[in-house]
Amino acid sequence: MTTSHGWSGSPALRVAVQTPPSARLGVVICPPLGQEGVIAYRTLRLLADRLEARGVASIRYDPSGRGDAQADADPDALVRSARHAAAVLRTTGVERVVFVGLASAALVAAAAATDDDGLVLWDAPESGRAWLRRQRALATMTIGADRVVDGVETLVGIDLDPDQLAALGALRHGPRSDATLVLVRPGARAPKALGDVAVVEVAGSAELLDGTSIHARIPADALETVVSWIDDLAPAAGTATTPPEVDDVLHLGHGVSERVVLLGPERLFAIETVPHDEDAPVVVLHNGAAEHRVGASDYQVELARALARDGVRVLRVDRRGTGESSPVAADERDYLFAQEWIDDQAAVVAALDVDHDRLALVGMCAGAWLAGRGSSASPRLVVEISPNDYRRRAAEPGSYSDGVRAVDAPSPARRWVRERYNVVVPEALRERIARRDRAGGVVDHVRPLVSAGTDVVMIAADVDAALFDRLGGRAALARWAPGAEPGSVTLVRVPGGDHSLFSPHMRRAVVSEVRARVRATFPAGVRPSRN
């Protein structure tokens, strides 16, 4: 596939433009908001791949103010960015475009499209107010009621100020006539305001969107419905395309810039945030689960740019099976806790060619486990955010997700066994078995790093700190008194935080702690920052 990555506009969007040599049509793939967009990332990449195979160009993007785009607090940024993305796509030579919006992005796509544009709305909410009402209920259950800090409200995976909330709540569907397709879940209906439009029931939206990213499955049949409809809409003949007009570098001010880099034999996609002095200490950021490089509520973007202002070079990496790295397949297996991710980290470190005394690895959840695997040249600092798995042995690809799905949605046979197991096996023995499954111990898993001189910092919310204590963490730390090893292990507790970093309190604590640890570790390689 032919993909051009870069930025465009001011404030800039981050764009990925896919162009066949001759394009019959152009498609603007609008990203869903918050955690919906994180979960759907690989699905929308596969949509772009399948469109390109049919001779259809496409653009995927992060709207200004979100993801890898430039900061932007304008309440109209979502719709303005969609229209700008269409303008970028037209620089390749395509004339007519179709806007595609999944879930919350359906509201943006409908607002951006004109009567002359095609429109695909997939699992569309009735209105912006309806979407916000559901997301607030979900956020209260997930994060808690205390979700407004300094006037900014936190939903699951997105922060919105009052003006942004008002603009989003004001989004409505309007009547459509031709060139409109609406995909709904079985038994559901299209938003009433659309009028008499083509409606198709498709399965798979719930399996994609209604769980965590670990549960999510790419809905192949629904994708094929979208691709076939666009294929039928496109003219038979195409127009020769030219490369899109995009910028390779995003200038962020204060001497800080960002660029796309491809690393190692797998050509892993990463965003590199570079300070004025490129000969600086390096921090590699790993996101959690099988999620791409931005982090919960874009916290990795915030952290990378703050560290770069401090004088540190930062890479946010898409490991295999995440974001833009490795080909996408409808039945792809993730690499949670797998050897492939350990190999990816080693390849990234090798490609950076930086002295280990000037290297830090920072990861969250599954990324924390990965950072704790270190490398052949042990980094000076490892920060594990929300660690909750301490295995030494890598898992088989896909096995972790399969296990989570089996526990959350057990078969009748598994449910029968579980019920009797919980009755027959004493709780103390069940706890010992659970500890056995956490192979390696909560501190012993990083012993090779600490013995080689690495300082390891674990940042844990209440739920992860409780697990750490239950699995013997306090006693393990006591055995590793300061000076007992060349390196050290420290546990930083964040009372009231959450594992997933959806809460603003936890994210602020993490960003502040990581910056402080990096400054302390590389005092000669960072400069004071006012931000």
Short mmCIF file of C-alpha atoms in Angstrom, two decimals, residues 9-195:
data_model
loop_
_atom_site.label_atom_id
_atom_site.label_comp_id
_atom_site.label_asym_id
_atom_site.label_seq_id
_atom_site.Cartn_x
_atom_site.Cartn_y
_atom_site.Cartn_z
CA GLY A 9 -2.75 23.19 7.94
CA SER A 10 -2.44 25.59 10.85
CA PRO A 11 -3.10 24.38 13.49
CA ALA A 12 -1.91 21.24 11.74
CA LEU A 13 -3.70 17.96 11.24
CA ARG A 14 -1.71 14.72 11.25
CA VAL A 15 -2.62 12.93 7.99
CA ALA A 16 -2.13 9.55 6.33
CA VAL A 17 -3.04 9.67 2.62
CA GLN A 18 -3.35 6.48 0.57
CA THR A 19 -3.30 6.94 -3.19
CA PRO A 20 -3.43 4.30 -5.91
CA PRO A 21 -1.73 5.33 -9.21
CA SER A 22 -5.16 6.12 -10.60
CA ALA A 23 -8.03 7.05 -8.28
CA ARG A 24 -11.72 6.72 -9.10
CA LEU A 25 -12.86 8.56 -5.98
CA GLY A 26 -11.58 9.98 -2.69
CA VAL A 27 -12.73 9.02 0.81
CA VAL A 28 -12.30 11.09 3.98
CA ILE A 29 -12.23 8.65 6.91
CA CYS A 30 -13.19 10.69 9.96
CA PRO A 31 -11.79 9.40 13.28
CA PRO A 32 -14.14 8.65 16.18
CA LEU A 33 -13.60 10.61 19.38
CA GLY A 34 -11.77 9.47 22.48
CA GLN A 35 -11.42 5.79 23.21
CA GLU A 36 -13.73 4.94 20.30
CA GLY A 37 -11.02 6.22 17.96
CA VAL A 38 -8.30 4.23 19.73
CA ILE A 39 -10.30 1.02 19.49
CA ALA A 40 -11.25 1.57 15.83
CA TYR A 41 -7.78 2.59 14.59
CA ARG A 42 -6.80 -0.69 12.93
CA THR A 43 -10.30 -1.17 11.51
CA LEU A 44 -10.13 2.18 9.73
CA ARG A 45 -6.62 1.40 8.46
CA LEU A 46 -7.96 -1.81 6.95
CA LEU A 47 -10.82 0.17 5.38
CA ALA A 48 -8.26 2.45 3.69
CA ASP A 49 -6.27 -0.56 2.45
CA ARG A 50 -9.33 -2.18 0.92
CA LEU A 51 -10.40 1.05 -0.73
CA GLU A 52 -6.96 1.49 -2.27
CA ALA A 53 -7.18 -2.05 -3.66
CA ARG A 54 -10.39 -0.93 -5.45
CA GLY A 55 -8.73 2.17 -6.93
CA VAL A 56 -10.08 4.60 -4.32
CA ALA A 57 -7.86 7.15 -2.58
CA SER A 58 -8.38 7.97 1.09
CA ILE A 59 -7.20 10.16 3.91
CA ARG A 60 -7.14 9.31 7.60
CA TYR A 61 -6.29 12.08 10.01
CA ASP A 62 -6.09 13.33 13.57
CA PRO A 63 -8.07 16.57 13.83
CA SER A 64 -6.19 19.57 15.17
CA GLY A 65 -6.17 19.42 18.95
CA ARG A 66 -6.30 15.60 19.05
CA GLY A 67 -3.83 12.75 18.69
CA ASP A 68 -0.64 13.57 16.80
CA ALA A 69 -2.03 16.86 15.48
CA GLN A 70 -1.09 20.33 16.69
CA ALA A 71 -2.75 21.74 19.80
CA ASP A 72 -6.02 23.53 19.09
CA ALA A 73 -8.79 24.56 21.49
CA ASP A 74 -11.12 25.90 18.77
CA PRO A 75 -14.57 24.34 19.35
CA ASP A 76 -15.07 24.09 15.57
CA ALA A 77 -11.82 22.15 15.06
CA LEU A 78 -13.51 18.78 14.47
CA VAL A 79 -15.63 19.81 11.49
CA ARG A 80 -13.03 22.25 10.15
CA SER A 81 -10.40 19.48 10.22
CA ALA A 82 -12.65 17.10 8.28
CA ARG A 83 -13.12 19.68 5.55
CA HIS A 84 -9.40 20.43 5.49
CA ALA A 85 -8.69 16.70 5.16
CA ALA A 86 -10.91 16.67 2.08
CA ALA A 87 -8.93 19.58 0.64
CA VAL A 88 -5.67 17.70 1.22
CA LEU A 89 -7.10 14.64 -0.51
CA ARG A 90 -8.07 16.76 -3.51
CA THR A 91 -4.44 17.84 -3.94
CA THR A 92 -3.80 14.27 -5.18
CA GLY A 93 -6.07 14.85 -8.18
CA VAL A 94 -9.38 13.36 -6.99
CA GLU A 95 -12.44 15.51 -7.45
CA ARG A 96 -15.45 13.97 -5.74
CA VAL A 97 -15.16 12.75 -2.16
CA VAL A 98 -17.14 10.58 0.24
CA PHE A 99 -17.06 11.23 3.99
CA VAL A 100 -17.13 8.11 6.20
CA GLY A 101 -17.93 8.42 9.90
CA LEU A 102 -17.99 5.60 12.44
CA ALA A 103 -19.75 6.08 15.80
CA SER A 104 -19.13 9.64 17.09
CA ALA A 105 -17.30 10.50 13.84
CA ALA A 106 -20.62 10.07 12.00
CA LEU A 107 -21.71 13.40 13.49
CA VAL A 108 -18.54 15.09 12.21
CA ALA A 109 -18.78 13.49 8.76
CA ALA A 110 -22.42 14.53 8.40
CA ALA A 111 -21.58 18.13 9.37
CA ALA A 112 -18.58 18.33 7.00
CA ALA A 113 -20.19 16.79 3.90
CA THR A 114 -22.01 18.94 1.37
CA ASP A 115 -24.95 17.79 -0.74
CA ASP A 116 -22.48 17.04 -3.54
CA ASP A 117 -20.41 14.71 -1.37
CA GLY A 118 -21.11 11.08 -0.64
CA LEU A 119 -21.72 10.11 2.98
CA VAL A 120 -21.43 6.84 4.93
CA LEU A 121 -22.66 6.86 8.51
CA TRP A 122 -21.81 3.74 10.50
CA ASP A 123 -23.33 3.15 13.96
CA ALA A 124 -24.23 6.84 14.14
CA PRO A 125 -25.58 8.35 17.38
CA GLU A 126 -28.85 10.23 17.12
CA SER A 127 -27.20 13.56 17.93
CA GLY A 128 -24.23 15.13 19.67
CA ARG A 129 -26.29 15.53 22.84
CA ALA A 130 -27.22 11.84 22.77
CA TRP A 131 -23.59 10.82 22.35
CA LEU A 132 -22.47 13.07 25.20
CA ARG A 133 -25.21 11.73 27.48
CA ARG A 134 -24.06 8.15 26.92
CA GLN A 135 -20.37 9.01 27.26
CA ARG A 136 -20.96 10.88 30.53
CA ALA A 137 -22.72 7.87 31.99
CA LEU A 138 -19.90 5.59 30.84
CA ALA A 139 -17.24 7.97 32.20
CA THR A 140 -18.93 8.20 35.59
CA MET A 141 -18.92 4.40 35.85
CA THR A 142 -15.33 4.11 34.59
CA ILE A 143 -13.61 7.14 36.15
CA GLY A 144 -15.98 8.40 38.83
CA ALA A 145 -18.02 11.52 39.35
CA ASP A 146 -15.02 13.82 39.89
CA ARG A 147 -14.22 14.32 36.20
CA VAL A 148 -14.12 18.12 35.86
CA VAL A 149 -10.78 19.83 36.58
CA ASP A 150 -10.28 23.55 35.94
CA GLY A 151 -13.48 23.60 33.87
CA VAL A 152 -12.37 20.76 31.57
CA GLU A 153 -14.55 17.65 31.57
CA THR A 154 -12.98 14.23 31.10
CA LEU A 155 -14.87 11.55 29.21
CA VAL A 156 -13.41 8.15 28.37
CA GLY A 157 -10.34 8.98 26.34
CA ILE A 158 -11.01 12.68 25.67
CA ASP A 159 -10.96 15.99 27.55
CA LEU A 160 -13.36 18.75 26.48
CA ASP A 161 -13.69 22.34 27.65
CA PRO A 162 -17.13 24.02 27.90
CA ASP A 163 -17.00 25.53 24.39
CA GLN A 164 -15.97 22.20 22.86
CA LEU A 165 -18.74 20.42 24.74
CA ALA A 166 -21.26 22.96 23.48
CA ALA A 167 -20.09 22.60 19.87
CA LEU A 168 -20.17 18.82 20.05
CA GLY A 169 -23.57 18.79 21.71
CA ALA A 170 -24.91 21.04 18.95
CA LEU A 171 -24.05 18.59 16.15
CA ARG A 172 -27.19 17.28 14.45
CA HIS A 173 -27.98 15.19 11.42
CA GLY A 174 -29.84 16.84 8.56
CA PRO A 175 -31.90 15.46 5.67
CA ARG A 176 -29.95 13.54 3.02
CA SER A 177 -31.10 12.27 -0.32
CA ASP A 178 -28.68 10.70 -2.79
CA ALA A 179 -25.28 9.09 -2.21
CA THR A 180 -25.89 8.26 1.45
CA LEU A 181 -25.47 4.93 3.21
CA VAL A 182 -26.36 4.30 6.84
CA LEU A 183 -25.14 1.17 8.61
CA VAL A 184 -26.97 0.21 11.81
CA ARG A 185 -26.75 -2.63 14.29
CA PRO A 186 -29.24 -5.48 13.91
CA GLY A 187 -32.64 -4.26 15.07
CA ALA A 188 -31.56 -0.61 15.30
CA ARG A 189 -32.72 2.33 13.19
CA ALA A 190 -31.05 5.26 11.48
CA PRO A 191 -31.16 8.74 13.03
CA LYS A 192 -34.60 10.17 12.21
CA ALA A 193 -33.33 13.50 10.92
CA LEU A 194 -31.61 11.85 7.93
CA GLY A 195 -34.92 11.19 6.25
#
